[in-house]
Coordinates of C-alpha atoms in Angstrom, one line a residue:
Chain A
M1485 CA 22.3 10.0 -27.6
N1486 CA 18.8 11.4 -27.5
T1487 CA 18.3 14.9 -26.3
G1488 CA 15.0 16.2 -25.0
Y1489 CA 15.3 14.3 -21.8
N1490 CA 17.6 14.8 -18.8
F1491 CA 20.8 12.8 -18.5
A1492 CA 19.7 9.2 -17.7
Y1493 CA 16.0 10.2 -18.2
L1494 CA 15.0 11.1 -14.6
D1495 CA 15.0 14.8 -13.7
E1496 CA 17.5 15.9 -11.0
Q1497 CA 14.9 16.4 -8.3
T1498 CA 13.7 12.8 -8.7
K1499 CA 17.3 11.5 -8.7
R1500 CA 17.9 13.4 -5.5
M1501 CA 14.8 11.8 -3.9
V1502 CA 16.0 8.4 -5.0
R1503 CA 19.5 9.0 -3.6
R1504 CA 18.0 10.1 -0.3
A1505 CA 16.1 6.8 -0.2
I1506 CA 19.4 4.9 -1.1
L1507 CA 21.3 6.6 1.7
K1508 CA 18.6 5.6 4.2
A1509 CA 18.6 2.1 2.8
V1510 CA 22.4 1.8 3.2
A1511 CA 22.1 3.2 6.8
I1512 CA 19.5 0.5 7.7
P1513 CA 20.7 -2.6 5.9
G1514 CA 17.9 -4.8 4.6
H1515 CA 15.1 -2.4 5.6
Q1516 CA 12.7 -1.5 2.8
V1517 CA 12.5 2.2 2.3
P1518 CA 9.3 3.5 0.5
F1519 CA 10.1 6.0 -2.3
G1520 CA 8.2 8.0 -4.8
S1521 CA 8.7 5.6 -7.7
R1522 CA 8.0 7.2 -11.1
E1523 CA 6.4 5.9 -14.1
M1524 CA 9.1 4.8 -16.4
P1525 CA 8.9 4.3 -20.2
L1526 CA 9.3 0.5 -19.5
P1527 CA 6.6 -1.5 -17.9
Y1528 CA 6.3 -2.2 -14.2
G1529 CA 7.7 -5.7 -13.5
W1530 CA 10.3 -5.3 -16.2
G1531 CA 13.0 -3.6 -14.1
T1532 CA 11.6 -0.1 -13.3
G1533 CA 13.0 -0.2 -9.8
G1534 CA 16.5 -1.2 -10.9
I1535 CA 16.4 1.4 -13.8
Q1536 CA 15.5 4.2 -11.4
L1537 CA 18.4 3.2 -9.1
T1538 CA 20.8 3.0 -12.0
A1539 CA 19.6 6.3 -13.4
S1540 CA 20.1 8.0 -10.0
I1541 CA 23.7 6.8 -9.4
I1542 CA 25.1 6.7 -13.0
G1543 CA 27.5 9.3 -14.2
P1544 CA 29.0 9.9 -17.7
D1545 CA 32.2 8.0 -16.7
D1546 CA 30.4 4.9 -15.5
V1547 CA 30.7 1.6 -17.4
L1548 CA 27.4 -0.3 -17.3
K1549 CA 26.7 -4.0 -17.6
V1550 CA 23.1 -5.2 -17.7
I1551 CA 22.2 -8.9 -17.3
D1552 CA 19.0 -10.9 -17.2
Q1553 CA 19.2 -14.6 -16.2
G1554 CA 23.0 -14.1 -16.1
A1555 CA 23.2 -13.2 -19.8
D1556 CA 23.9 -9.9 -21.4
D1557 CA 22.0 -10.7 -24.6
T1558 CA 18.6 -11.6 -23.3
T1559 CA 16.0 -9.3 -24.8
N1560 CA 15.1 -7.4 -21.7
A1561 CA 18.8 -6.8 -20.8
V1562 CA 19.3 -5.5 -24.3
S1563 CA 16.4 -3.2 -24.0
I1564 CA 17.5 -1.8 -20.6
R1565 CA 21.1 -1.4 -21.9
R1566 CA 19.8 0.5 -24.9
F1567 CA 17.7 2.7 -22.7
F1568 CA 20.8 3.9 -20.9
A1569 CA 22.8 4.2 -24.1
R1570 CA 20.0 6.4 -25.5
T1571 CA 19.4 8.5 -22.4
A1572 CA 22.8 8.7 -20.8
G1573 CA 25.2 7.7 -23.5
V1574 CA 27.3 5.6 -21.1
A1575 CA 29.7 3.0 -22.2
P1576 CA 28.2 -0.5 -22.0
T1577 CA 30.2 -3.6 -21.3
T1578 CA 29.5 -7.3 -21.0
R1579 CA 32.6 -8.0 -18.9
T1580 CA 31.9 -8.2 -15.2
G1581 CA 35.4 -7.0 -14.3
D1582 CA 35.1 -3.9 -16.4
A1583 CA 31.8 -2.7 -15.1
S1584 CA 31.4 0.0 -12.5
I1585 CA 27.6 -0.6 -12.3
I1586 CA 25.9 -4.0 -12.9
Q1587 CA 22.2 -4.1 -13.2
T1588 CA 20.8 -7.6 -12.9
R1589 CA 17.7 -9.6 -12.9
H1590 CA 17.7 -13.1 -11.3
R1591 CA 21.5 -13.7 -11.0
I1592 CA 24.7 -12.5 -9.3
P1593 CA 27.8 -12.8 -11.6
E1594 CA 30.1 -15.7 -10.9
K1595 CA 33.2 -13.4 -10.8
P1596 CA 33.5 -11.9 -7.3
L1597 CA 32.7 -8.2 -7.3
R1598 CA 35.0 -5.5 -6.0
E1599 CA 34.6 -2.6 -3.6
D1600 CA 34.6 -0.1 -6.5
Q1601 CA 31.5 -1.8 -8.1
I1602 CA 27.8 -1.5 -7.4
I1603 CA 25.3 -4.2 -8.2
V1604 CA 21.7 -3.1 -8.8
Y1605 CA 19.0 -5.8 -8.5
Q1606 CA 15.6 -5.7 -10.1
V1607 CA 13.1 -6.8 -7.5
P1608 CA 9.5 -7.9 -8.4
Q1609 CA 8.4 -8.4 -4.7
P1610 CA 10.5 -6.7 -2.0
E1611 CA 8.4 -8.1 0.8
P1612 CA 9.9 -11.5 1.9
L1613 CA 6.8 -12.2 4.0
S1614 CA 4.3 -11.5 1.2
R1615 CA 3.4 -15.1 0.6
L1616 CA 2.7 -15.6 4.2
E1617 CA 1.0 -12.3 5.1
P1618 CA -0.6 -10.3 2.2
S1619 CA -1.2 -7.0 4.2
R1620 CA 1.8 -4.6 3.9
A1621 CA 0.5 -2.7 7.0
E1622 CA 0.9 -6.0 8.9
T1623 CA 4.3 -7.0 7.4
R1624 CA 5.7 -3.5 8.2
R1625 CA 4.7 -4.2 11.9
M1626 CA 6.3 -7.6 11.8
H1627 CA 9.6 -6.1 10.5
A1628 CA 9.5 -3.4 13.1
L1629 CA 9.3 -6.0 15.8
S1630 CA 11.6 -8.5 14.1
E1631 CA 8.7 -10.9 14.3
Y1632 CA 9.8 -13.5 11.8
G1633 CA 8.4 -16.7 13.5
L1634 CA 6.0 -17.1 10.5
M1635 CA 8.9 -17.6 8.1
H1636 CA 10.7 -20.1 10.4
V1637 CA 7.4 -22.0 10.7
K1638 CA 7.2 -22.1 6.9
L1639 CA 10.8 -23.5 6.7
Y1640 CA 10.1 -26.0 9.4
E1641 CA 6.9 -27.2 7.7
D1642 CA 8.9 -27.7 4.5
I1643 CA 11.4 -29.8 6.3
T1644 CA 8.8 -32.0 8.0
R1645 CA 7.1 -32.5 4.7
F1646 CA 9.9 -32.8 2.2
G1647 CA 13.0 -33.3 4.4
H1648 CA 14.5 -30.0 3.3
V1649 CA 13.5 -26.4 2.6
A1650 CA 11.6 -26.3 -0.7
I1651 CA 12.4 -22.7 -1.6
S1652 CA 14.8 -22.8 -4.6
Y1653 CA 14.9 -19.1 -5.5
D1654 CA 14.3 -15.7 -3.7
Y1655 CA 15.4 -17.6 -0.7
P1656 CA 14.9 -15.3 2.4
V1657 CA 18.0 -14.0 4.1
M1658 CA 18.7 -12.2 7.4
V1659 CA 20.7 -9.0 6.9
N1660 CA 23.0 -7.7 9.6
H1661 CA 21.2 -9.9 12.2
R1662 CA 18.2 -7.7 12.0
Y1663 CA 16.0 -7.5 8.9
L1664 CA 14.5 -10.4 6.9
M1665 CA 15.1 -9.6 3.3
A1666 CA 14.1 -10.9 -0.1
P1667 CA 17.3 -11.2 -2.2
S1668 CA 15.1 -10.9 -5.4
P1669 CA 14.5 -14.1 -7.4
I1670 CA 18.1 -15.2 -7.7
P1671 CA 18.6 -18.9 -7.3
A1672 CA 19.5 -20.0 -3.8
F1673 CA 22.8 -21.0 -5.3
D1674 CA 23.7 -17.3 -5.4
N1675 CA 22.7 -16.5 -1.8
P1676 CA 26.2 -17.1 -0.3
K1677 CA 27.6 -14.4 -2.6
L1678 CA 25.4 -11.8 -0.8
H1679 CA 27.4 -12.4 2.4
M1680 CA 30.3 -10.0 3.0
M1681 CA 30.3 -8.9 -0.6
P1682 CA 32.8 -6.1 -1.1
A1683 CA 30.5 -4.3 -3.6
L1684 CA 27.5 -2.2 -2.6
Q1685 CA 24.2 -4.0 -3.3
L1686 CA 21.1 -2.0 -4.1
F1687 CA 17.6 -3.4 -4.6
G1688 CA 14.9 -1.5 -6.4
A1689 CA 11.2 -2.4 -6.7
G1690 CA 9.5 0.1 -8.9
R1691 CA 5.9 -1.1 -8.8
E1692 CA 6.0 -1.8 -5.1
K1693 CA 7.8 1.5 -4.5
R1694 CA 10.6 0.2 -2.3
I1695 CA 14.4 0.5 -2.2
Y1696 CA 16.7 -1.5 0.1
A1697 CA 20.4 -2.1 0.3
V1698 CA 23.1 -4.3 1.6
P1699 CA 26.2 -2.2 2.3
P1700 CA 29.7 -3.6 1.5
W1701 CA 31.0 -6.2 3.9
T1702 CA 27.6 -6.9 5.6
D1703 CA 26.6 -10.1 7.2
V1704 CA 23.9 -11.8 5.1
R1705 CA 22.7 -15.3 6.3
S1706 CA 20.3 -17.5 4.4
L1707 CA 17.6 -18.7 6.9
D1708 CA 18.2 -22.2 8.2
F1709 CA 18.3 -24.4 11.3
D1710 CA 21.3 -25.8 13.1
D1711 CA 20.4 -29.4 12.1
H1712 CA 19.3 -28.4 8.6
P1713 CA 21.9 -26.0 7.4
F1714 CA 21.4 -24.0 4.2
R1715 CA 22.5 -25.8 1.0
A1716 CA 23.1 -24.1 -2.3
A1717 CA 21.9 -26.4 -5.1
R1718 CA 23.0 -26.4 -8.8
A1719 CA 22.6 -28.9 -11.6
P1720 CA 25.2 -31.7 -10.9
H1721 CA 27.0 -31.2 -14.3
S1722 CA 29.8 -29.3 -15.8
C1723 CA 29.3 -26.6 -18.5
G1724 CA 29.1 -28.2 -21.9
L1725 CA 30.9 -25.3 -23.5
C1726 CA 33.7 -24.3 -21.0
G1727 CA 33.7 -27.2 -18.6
A1728 CA 33.1 -25.0 -15.5
T1729 CA 32.0 -27.0 -12.5
D1730 CA 31.7 -24.0 -10.2
G1731 CA 29.0 -21.9 -11.9
Y1732 CA 25.2 -22.0 -12.1
L1733 CA 24.0 -23.9 -15.2
D1734 CA 21.1 -23.4 -17.6
E1735 CA 19.5 -26.5 -19.0
V1736 CA 19.0 -26.3 -22.7
V1737 CA 16.8 -28.8 -24.5
V1738 CA 18.5 -29.8 -27.7
D1739 CA 16.1 -32.3 -29.2
D1740 CA 12.8 -33.9 -28.5
R1741 CA 14.3 -37.2 -27.3
G1742 CA 15.4 -36.0 -23.8
G1743 CA 18.7 -34.6 -25.0
R1744 CA 20.0 -31.9 -22.7
L1745 CA 22.9 -29.6 -22.7
F1746 CA 24.1 -27.8 -19.5
V1747 CA 25.7 -24.4 -20.1
C1748 CA 26.9 -21.5 -17.9
S1749 CA 24.1 -19.1 -17.1
D1750 CA 26.7 -16.3 -16.7
T1751 CA 27.6 -15.7 -20.3
D1752 CA 30.6 -13.5 -19.4
H1753 CA 32.0 -16.2 -17.1
C1754 CA 31.6 -18.8 -19.9
E1755 CA 33.2 -16.6 -22.6
T1756 CA 36.1 -15.6 -20.4
R1757 CA 36.8 -19.3 -19.6
R1758 CA 36.6 -20.3 -23.2
A1759 CA 38.9 -17.5 -24.3
A1760 CA 41.4 -18.8 -21.7
G1761 CA 41.3 -22.2 -23.4
H1762 CA 38.9 -24.2 -21.3
T1763 CA 36.5 -26.4 -23.2
G1764 CA 33.6 -28.5 -22.2
A1765 CA 32.4 -31.9 -23.4
D1766 CA 29.9 -30.5 -25.9
A1767 CA 32.1 -27.6 -27.2
L1768 CA 32.8 -29.1 -30.6
A1769 CA 29.2 -30.1 -31.3
A1770 CA 28.1 -26.6 -30.4
E1771 CA 30.5 -24.7 -32.7
Chain B
M355 CA 20.4 -30.1 -33.4
A356 CA 23.5 -28.3 -32.1
Y357 CA 23.1 -25.7 -29.4
V358 CA 23.8 -22.1 -30.5
A359 CA 24.1 -19.6 -27.7
V360 CA 21.2 -17.2 -28.1
K361 CA 22.6 -14.1 -29.7
G362 CA 21.0 -11.4 -31.7
G363 CA 18.6 -10.0 -29.1
E364 CA 19.3 -6.5 -30.5
R365 CA 18.4 -7.4 -34.1
A366 CA 15.3 -9.3 -33.0
I367 CA 14.1 -6.3 -31.1
D368 CA 14.7 -4.0 -34.1
N369 CA 12.9 -6.3 -36.4
A370 CA 10.0 -6.8 -34.0
H371 CA 9.6 -3.0 -33.9
A372 CA 9.6 -2.7 -37.6
W373 CA 7.0 -5.4 -37.9
L374 CA 4.9 -3.7 -35.3
A375 CA 5.0 -0.4 -37.2
E376 CA 3.9 -2.2 -40.3
A377 CA 1.1 -4.1 -38.5
R378 CA -0.1 -0.8 -36.9
R379 CA -0.5 0.9 -40.2
G380 CA -2.4 -2.0 -41.6
D381 CA -3.6 -2.1 -45.2
T382 CA -2.0 0.9 -46.9
S383 CA -4.7 1.1 -49.5
V384 CA -7.0 2.3 -46.7
A385 CA -6.6 5.9 -45.6
E386 CA -4.4 6.3 -42.4
I387 CA -6.4 7.3 -39.3
G388 CA -5.6 10.8 -38.0
T389 CA -5.4 11.8 -34.4
A390 CA -8.0 14.5 -35.0
Q391 CA -10.4 11.7 -36.1
I392 CA -9.6 9.7 -33.0
A393 CA -10.0 12.8 -30.7
G394 CA -13.2 13.7 -32.4
Q395 CA -14.9 10.4 -33.2
L396 CA -13.5 8.0 -30.6
G397 CA -14.1 10.5 -27.7
R398 CA -15.0 8.0 -25.0
A399 CA -11.8 6.1 -25.6
V400 CA -9.9 9.3 -25.4
D401 CA -11.7 10.1 -22.1
R402 CA -10.7 6.8 -20.6
V403 CA -7.1 7.1 -21.7
M404 CA -6.8 10.6 -20.3
T405 CA -8.4 9.5 -17.0
E406 CA -6.3 6.4 -16.5
G407 CA -3.2 8.1 -17.9
S408 CA -3.8 11.0 -15.5
L409 CA -3.3 13.7 -18.1
Y410 CA -5.9 15.9 -19.7
D411 CA -4.8 16.3 -23.3
R412 CA -7.1 15.1 -26.0
E413 CA -4.5 15.3 -28.8
L414 CA -1.8 13.4 -26.9
A415 CA -4.4 10.8 -25.8
A416 CA -5.5 10.4 -29.4
L417 CA -1.8 9.9 -30.4
A418 CA -1.4 7.3 -27.7
I419 CA -4.4 5.4 -28.9
K420 CA -3.2 5.5 -32.4
Q421 CA 0.3 4.4 -31.4
A422 CA -1.1 1.6 -29.2
Q423 CA -3.4 0.3 -32.0
G424 CA -6.4 1.1 -29.9
D425 CA -5.1 -0.9 -26.8
L426 CA -6.4 1.5 -24.2
I427 CA -4.3 0.3 -21.3
E428 CA -1.2 0.5 -23.4
A429 CA -2.3 4.0 -24.5
A430 CA -2.8 5.1 -20.9
F431 CA 0.7 3.8 -20.1
L432 CA 2.2 5.9 -22.9
L433 CA 0.5 8.9 -21.5
R434 CA 1.6 8.2 -17.9
A435 CA 5.2 7.7 -19.0
Y436 CA 5.0 11.1 -20.7
R437 CA 3.3 13.0 -17.9
T438 CA 5.8 11.8 -15.3
T439 CA 8.5 13.9 -17.2
L440 CA 6.5 17.1 -17.1
P441 CA 7.5 19.9 -14.8
R442 CA 5.0 21.1 -12.2
F443 CA 4.7 24.8 -12.2
A444 CA 1.6 25.3 -10.1
H445 CA -1.3 23.6 -8.2
A446 CA -4.8 24.4 -9.5
A447 CA -7.5 25.5 -7.1
P448 CA -10.2 22.8 -6.6
V449 CA -12.5 22.9 -9.6
D450 CA -16.1 24.1 -8.8
T451 CA -18.4 21.5 -10.2
A452 CA -21.4 23.5 -9.0
A453 CA -20.4 26.1 -11.6
M454 CA -20.1 23.5 -14.4
Q455 CA -21.4 24.3 -17.9
I456 CA -23.8 21.5 -17.8
R457 CA -24.2 19.1 -20.8
R458 CA -25.8 16.3 -18.7
R459 CA -27.3 16.4 -15.3
I460 CA -29.6 13.7 -13.9
S461 CA -30.7 12.8 -10.4
A462 CA -32.3 9.5 -9.4
V463 CA -33.6 10.7 -6.0
Y464 CA -35.8 13.6 -7.1
K465 CA -38.4 13.6 -9.8
D466 CA -37.6 17.2 -10.6
L467 CA -35.3 19.7 -9.0
P468 CA -33.9 23.2 -9.7
G469 CA -32.3 23.2 -13.1
G470 CA -34.2 20.1 -14.1
Q471 CA -33.1 16.8 -15.5
V472 CA -30.8 17.1 -18.6
L473 CA -30.1 13.9 -20.4
G474 CA -27.4 15.2 -22.7
P475 CA -25.6 13.1 -25.3
T476 CA -26.2 9.7 -23.6
Y477 CA -26.4 6.1 -24.7
D478 CA -28.8 5.3 -21.9
Y479 CA -32.0 5.0 -23.9
T480 CA -30.5 3.9 -27.2
H481 CA -31.6 0.5 -28.3
R482 CA -28.5 -1.5 -28.8
L483 CA -29.1 -2.3 -32.4
L484 CA -26.3 -2.1 -34.8
D485 CA -26.8 1.0 -36.9
F486 CA -25.8 -0.2 -40.3
S487 CA -26.1 3.3 -41.7
L488 CA -22.8 4.0 -39.9
L489 CA -21.1 1.6 -42.3
G490 CA -21.2 4.5 -44.8
E491 CA -20.5 8.1 -44.2
A492 CA -23.2 10.5 -43.3
V493 CA -23.5 13.8 -41.5
P494 CA -26.3 13.5 -38.9
P495 CA -29.0 16.1 -38.9
P496 CA -28.3 18.8 -36.4
A497 CA -29.7 18.1 -32.9
P498 CA -32.4 20.4 -31.7
E499 CA -31.2 23.1 -29.3
A500 CA -32.9 24.6 -26.3
P501 CA -32.3 28.3 -25.7
A502 CA -29.3 28.7 -23.5
A503 CA -30.5 28.7 -20.0
A504 CA -28.8 30.6 -17.2
A505 CA -30.4 28.0 -15.0
N506 CA -29.0 27.5 -11.5
M507 CA -28.0 23.9 -11.2
P508 CA -27.3 23.3 -7.5
R509 CA -25.8 20.0 -6.6
V510 CA -28.2 17.5 -5.2
T511 CA -26.0 16.9 -2.2
D512 CA -26.1 20.6 -1.4
I513 CA -29.9 20.4 -1.4
L514 CA -29.8 17.4 1.0
A515 CA -27.1 19.2 3.1
H516 CA -29.4 22.2 3.4
E517 CA -31.7 20.0 5.5
G518 CA -28.8 18.4 7.3
L519 CA -29.8 15.0 6.0
I520 CA -26.4 14.2 4.6
E521 CA -23.0 14.2 6.2
A522 CA -20.8 17.3 5.6
D523 CA -18.5 17.1 2.7
G524 CA -15.0 15.9 3.4
A525 CA -12.9 18.4 5.3
G526 CA -10.7 20.4 3.0
G527 CA -7.9 22.6 4.2
K528 CA -5.0 20.3 4.6
E529 CA -2.7 19.9 1.6
P530 CA -3.9 16.8 -0.3
G531 CA -1.6 13.8 -0.7
D532 CA 0.0 13.1 -4.1
I533 CA 0.2 9.5 -5.1
T534 CA 2.5 10.3 -8.0
R535 CA 5.1 11.6 -5.7
E536 CA 4.6 9.8 -2.4
P537 CA 4.3 6.0 -2.1
L538 CA 1.1 4.6 -0.7
S539 CA 1.1 4.0 3.0
F540 CA -1.6 2.7 5.3
P541 CA -4.0 3.7 6.7
A542 CA -4.6 5.7 3.6
E543 CA -6.7 8.9 3.9
R544 CA -9.6 9.6 1.6
D545 CA -7.7 12.1 -0.5
V546 CA -5.2 9.4 -1.4
R547 CA -7.9 6.8 -1.9
L548 CA -9.8 9.0 -4.2
Q549 CA -6.7 9.9 -6.2
S550 CA -5.9 6.2 -6.6
I551 CA -9.3 5.1 -7.8
A552 CA -9.7 8.2 -10.0
R553 CA -7.1 6.7 -12.3
G554 CA -7.8 3.1 -11.4
D555 CA -8.8 0.6 -14.0
E556 CA -12.4 1.1 -15.1
G557 CA -13.1 -2.7 -15.3
F558 CA -11.7 -3.3 -11.9
L559 CA -13.7 -0.5 -10.3
L560 CA -16.8 -1.6 -12.2
A561 CA -16.5 -5.2 -10.9
L562 CA -15.8 -4.1 -7.3
G563 CA -18.7 -1.6 -7.4
Y564 CA -20.9 -4.3 -8.8
S565 CA -19.8 -6.7 -6.0
T566 CA -21.1 -4.2 -3.4
Q567 CA -24.5 -4.3 -5.0
R568 CA -24.6 -8.0 -4.8
G569 CA -24.0 -8.1 -1.1
W570 CA -20.2 -8.0 -0.8
G571 CA -20.2 -4.8 1.3
G572 CA -23.4 -3.2 0.3
S573 CA -24.4 0.3 1.3
H574 CA -27.8 0.8 -0.5
P575 CA -26.7 3.5 -2.9
F576 CA -28.8 6.0 -4.7
V577 CA -27.5 8.1 -7.6
G578 CA -27.9 11.5 -5.9
E579 CA -26.6 13.1 -9.1
I580 CA -24.5 12.6 -12.1
R581 CA -23.4 15.7 -13.9
A582 CA -21.1 16.2 -16.9
G583 CA -19.9 19.3 -18.6
D584 CA -17.1 21.8 -18.7
V585 CA -15.4 23.4 -15.7
S586 CA -12.7 25.9 -15.7
V587 CA -9.3 25.3 -14.1
E588 CA -7.8 28.1 -12.2
I589 CA -4.3 28.8 -10.8
T590 CA -3.0 31.6 -8.7
P591 CA 0.5 32.5 -9.9
P592 CA 2.4 34.0 -6.9
E593 CA 3.6 36.9 -9.0
L594 CA 0.0 37.9 -9.8
G595 CA -1.7 37.1 -6.5
F596 CA -5.1 36.5 -8.1
A597 CA -6.6 33.5 -9.8
I598 CA -6.4 33.1 -13.6
D599 CA -8.3 30.7 -15.8
I600 CA -5.9 28.4 -17.6
A601 CA -8.1 25.8 -19.2
D602 CA -11.6 24.2 -19.5
V603 CA -11.8 20.5 -18.8
T604 CA -14.8 18.2 -19.4
L605 CA -15.7 16.2 -16.3
T606 CA -18.2 13.7 -15.1
E607 CA -19.1 13.8 -11.5
C608 CA -21.2 11.3 -9.6
Q609 CA -22.4 11.7 -6.0
M610 CA -23.8 8.5 -4.6
V611 CA -26.1 9.0 -1.6
T612 CA -26.0 6.0 0.7
Q613 CA -27.5 4.8 4.0
F614 CA -25.9 5.2 7.4
K615 CA -27.6 4.0 10.5
G616 CA -25.8 6.5 12.7
S617 CA -23.4 5.9 15.6
K618 CA -23.0 6.9 19.2
T619 CA -22.0 10.4 18.3
V620 CA -23.7 10.9 14.9
P621 CA -27.4 10.7 14.2
P622 CA -28.7 8.6 11.3
Q623 CA -27.9 10.5 8.0
F624 CA -27.0 9.8 4.5
T625 CA -23.4 9.4 3.6
R626 CA -21.5 10.1 0.4
G627 CA -19.6 8.2 -2.2
Y628 CA -17.8 10.3 -4.7
G629 CA -16.7 9.7 -8.3
L630 CA -15.0 12.0 -10.8
A631 CA -13.6 11.3 -14.2
F632 CA -12.3 13.2 -17.3
G633 CA -14.7 13.4 -20.2
H634 CA -18.1 11.6 -20.4
A635 CA -17.8 8.6 -18.2
D636 CA -21.0 7.7 -16.2
R637 CA -20.0 4.1 -15.7
R638 CA -16.6 5.0 -14.4
A639 CA -17.8 7.8 -12.1
M640 CA -20.6 5.6 -10.7
A641 CA -18.3 2.7 -10.1
M642 CA -15.7 4.9 -8.5
A643 CA -18.4 6.4 -6.2
L644 CA -19.5 3.0 -5.0
V645 CA -16.0 1.9 -4.3
D646 CA -15.2 5.1 -2.5
R647 CA -18.2 4.6 -0.2
A648 CA -17.3 0.9 0.3
M649 CA -13.7 1.9 1.4
R650 CA -15.2 4.2 4.0
A651 CA -16.6 1.3 6.0
E652 CA -14.0 1.4 8.7
E653 CA -14.3 5.1 9.2
L654 CA -18.1 4.8 9.5
G655 CA -17.8 1.9 12.0
E656 CA -19.1 -0.7 9.6
E657 CA -17.7 -4.2 9.6
V658 CA -15.0 -4.7 6.9
T659 CA -15.8 -8.0 5.3
A660 CA -15.8 -7.6 1.5
P661 CA -13.0 -7.0 -1.0
A662 CA -14.3 -3.5 -2.0
Q663 CA -14.1 -2.5 1.7
N664 CA -10.5 -3.6 2.0
V665 CA -8.6 -0.4 1.3
E666 CA -5.2 -2.1 0.9
F667 CA -6.7 -4.7 -1.5
V668 CA -8.4 -2.0 -3.6
L669 CA -5.6 0.5 -3.8
Y670 CA -2.8 -1.9 -4.4
H671 CA -4.6 -3.6 -7.3
C672 CA -6.7 -0.9 -9.0
D673 CA -3.9 0.5 -11.2
N674 CA -3.9 -1.2 -14.5
I675 CA -0.5 0.1 -15.5
E676 CA 1.1 -1.6 -12.6
A677 CA -1.1 -4.7 -13.0
T678 CA -0.5 -5.1 -16.7
G679 CA 3.3 -4.7 -16.3
F680 CA 3.5 -7.3 -13.5
V681 CA 1.2 -9.8 -15.1
E682 CA 2.9 -9.5 -18.5
H683 CA 6.4 -9.6 -17.0
L684 CA 5.8 -13.4 -16.6
K685 CA 6.7 -13.7 -20.3
L686 CA 10.2 -12.5 -19.6
P687 CA 12.7 -15.3 -19.3
H688 CA 12.5 -17.0 -15.9
Y689 CA 14.7 -20.0 -16.8
V690 CA 17.2 -19.5 -14.0
D691 CA 14.4 -19.8 -11.4
F692 CA 12.8 -22.6 -13.3
Q693 CA 16.1 -24.4 -13.4
S694 CA 16.3 -24.2 -9.6
E695 CA 12.8 -25.5 -9.4
L696 CA 13.7 -28.4 -11.7
E697 CA 16.6 -29.3 -9.5
T698 CA 14.4 -29.2 -6.4
I699 CA 11.6 -31.3 -7.9
R700 CA 14.0 -33.9 -9.2
R701 CA 15.6 -34.1 -5.8
M702 CA 12.2 -34.5 -4.2
R703 CA 11.1 -37.2 -6.7
A704 CA 14.4 -39.1 -6.2
E705 CA 13.9 -39.0 -2.4
A706 CA 10.3 -40.2 -2.8
R707 CA 11.5 -43.1 -5.0
E708 CA 14.1 -44.1 -2.4
D709 CA 11.5 -43.9 0.4
A710 CA 9.2 -46.2 -1.6
A711 CA 12.0 -48.7 -2.4

């Protein structure tokens, strides 16, 4: 563990400031709280918001899991895990069930989370209305007035044009019947997991300087219409390695003749299943 | 080809860093560059990195440039990530640029003025011909020196203000904002705007300033004055109760004088655009002054039509550390999102085929 820096890099005053923002965010579910985001030694857009959240809540006894695209071994997940190993000396894990804090980019683990866990999302763009209204002064006003007609019109236009909503990730949700929220670029498949999750969900956007939260057991609805209910899509296959049919799948190109292999995006989910003896159709070829 | 789950990110990162260190050093038969050489001989690069990195330290900026292989945005990022960890023990008093030890001072609005025009070490009138003699090593002959003048160098804007032709300088008094501690919010006051563009990307400011000259929010600017030189930084420790001089910093200041037609309450007068940068940085200070003035459009009752006048647009996009991070994050894996897009587009195409059949 590197000395010369404070535990988990940030100084205690900064952590206190971040924690105050977290408390406010928890008190107003789905509301974006501006905070004095610091320059981190990792680039903006690479998880600085999530890192500041994790740094502010982590203690020496915590067990940290970091995933990117559902996997523990993607390079940026490795880099962030190393950052905390270096600055906080905490125990890392790849097992979802063993972690007390899970920092994630673009996925929610398949294994349901518990009340004693916290999931920290890295958020590139916290403003769900950003593609419809570029001015933050204006979107702030729209949130204050719960004026979300613009987003409903966008969904309606998708349906008239394509027959269904054409948003496949970062699908907007309504939190606690009040605030429209960007769930970060998780696939829409993961959206139902946000609803009534026992774990505390924290969202950090470093570059945009916003923190927001979904407290445990909070109502989170993906936007839809009565006659066009929300549908969570996944590739219509089973995992080639573990045979899972319930999880989100990555599509791996295996040759230049159109060969494809579908495997679990959640690497811990896949490994746990294989350790329990489950196999998929391509397991032998892959070994 | 069999699929092998991608493992070994850790080793890949270690190896990439080792390769980077080797590439940074380059040919070992060539002498390694020292930070003193960078600080001394690549001074304009050091100036830019200190300004955009928001930290006045020539040695650390030189180190950052060396570490970043001369990538100045990367170097500014290294400096920023360092400065954010530093404790704050005092606030300096505003520096007095009227008391600057002048190395350069020019005005475009007066032929001559008290203190005179001083070109200083400028590239302005060099012919841009490659100087092949620099391929070798040579010590230039000493530059001629004028006797040290105790000349009074009043700021041109003060001369104009004496006659009441230019608006009063921005009201001081209230504690200025701090963009490194408080997130931006709108409407943003001028203190916060100036702080943001003071460390904004030079290229971005240059392009925006240029756009105002080409009709996108023009304000008919004149260079009232550019001055560069050393000013002292003073703090007042509470236990002493009086100001002490803690450092000298080199600054370039630009005061743009621009037109204003007047309003119902204010007679026609000149208005100000202000630029300030660490080191020698005419281009940067001038561009900053143009953009500062452009962003005052709303306050001065002008129509806001151009990008440079849109405060939110300028402030949210001028920071190159934020910009480079977010642009470059696109190279991180996005295959989960892309997979969901694949499923959506396949579904749409299947539906289109059914409709056609």
